Amino acid sequence: MSFVVFINGLVLIFFASLMGLDALLFPATAPVFLFAMALVGVPGLLLAMVSSSSDAGLRRAHTFLLTSTVWFMAAVAGAVPLMVWSMTATDALFESMSGITTTGATVLAGLDAMPHGIIMWRAALQAVGGVGFIVTGIAILPLLKVGGMQLFRTESSDKGEKELKSAALFASATLQIYAGLIMLCAIVYLAGGMSGFDAITHAMTTISTGGYSGHDASFGFFQSAFLQWAATFFMLMGALPFAWYIRVAQGGTFRSEQVGAMIQTLTIVILMLTVWVMARTGMPPLTALRQVSFNVVSVVTTTGYATTDYTLWGPFAVAMFFVLTAVGGCTGSTAGGAKAMRWLLLSRSIKAQVQALHSPHRVVTVRYEGQRVDADVIAGLITFFAVYLATFAVLSFVLTFLGLDVSTATSGALTALANVGPGIGAIIGPAGNFSSIGDPAKLTLVLGMFLGRLELLTVLVLVTPLFWREITARMS
């Protein structure tokens, strides 16, 4: 337990260091970030000093607790500068949780006139949250066997990963690729006409699939076909498995079933919606293809940028975007959502079950990446989707109870749970934000974002009596 406290102390120290860097780079908001640095850094130092850096007594239950507390502590730390600046505690926590979980939902308006120090802080939260989730998704969730994630060890343990002799080397390789993609994206954005500041901050929120922008019009502020196609490409890059990047970089195969499934899904949906938009609005073919490609990729990768209010494209488009909110990117990427791997396994499990019903004596197996999928993985998968649906229903009911209309409540619940950002409708759609909903609804969505980013079961296990009996038994 002492190790859990120690790591949380280090998290606070890390965020305090980021605040110091922000103060150094942006003098206009330096007093805000220096004061926040003291508020966060001092408790962090105290926690680190009174606890132990040894993980000798760390057990599986502690790992669940560590994962959840670290992410929540990061959100709280990220909220402190925003509160010191001018935001209420609820709004600051919402903005910070949305940033660190790379959701991208915002309560802020007037972004174009906002201090650069605040805009950079929001981008930094998403950049940190993006790489943090890659490490969580690859190194921790498979070990905890959350929602069938143990199968990801099969995909991540190809020849390339076997040559990486430790988790530290793997984390280093991930950071290098992540930083390299951000740098490349920023260079392309700069070449496309963005200012240096916009290029850097938008590169950070593109590769992290976070979607925070320094403009109220989101990415639609940049009326450039080149920039929109570039962003479409880099959003997709952020939603691909980073273990796949490492494997390819070390000469391994490009083949990945979940990557293939996501690309196929995107292609089909983009073609369908492009035809629909052309017929519905009379938009020129190339313009329709660009607008549809950008916004579909943005939602599926859970980035949440928008170039236009796609809810004006008609009921079919609205329904399609609502469904796409739950899809998500690839496992082991920065993206949220249910993940392509899970949807692929679910479809194969259903197919196997139908075949078994048709031919009772036939032995039907589910396979992924050439290997047989064990029954415990399928059970974890079904449990995940059941809990996902139940959590979505509960969040939706709570939001309607708090006064939101059904469309806003359901799309808000889903976009928070899937860490996408914009919802559907005039209030929280791509042309709106979350500023007008009440504080209780905002806190409900904060919980939804937190649950969604940590794959639900990682957090929900903390409310079970058995978990706390194990924790207290270890302490006694």
CSV table of C-alpha atoms in Angstrom, one decimal, residues 18-30 33-34:
chain,number,residue,atom,x,y,z
A,18,LEU,CA,5.0,20.5,-16.0
A,19,MET,CA,3.4,23.5,-14.3
A,20,GLY,CA,6.8,25.0,-13.8
A,21,LEU,CA,7.7,24.4,-17.4
A,22,ASP,CA,4.4,26.1,-18.5
A,23,ALA,CA,5.3,29.1,-16.2
A,24,LEU,CA,8.7,29.3,-17.8
A,25,LEU,CA,7.4,29.3,-21.4
A,26,PHE,CA,4.4,31.6,-20.9
A,27,PRO,CA,5.2,34.6,-18.6
A,28,ALA,CA,1.6,36.0,-18.9
A,29,THR,CA,0.2,33.1,-16.8
A,30,ALA,CA,3.4,32.3,-14.9
A,33,PHE,CA,1.2,28.1,-12.7
A,34,LEU,CA,3.8,28.8,-10.1
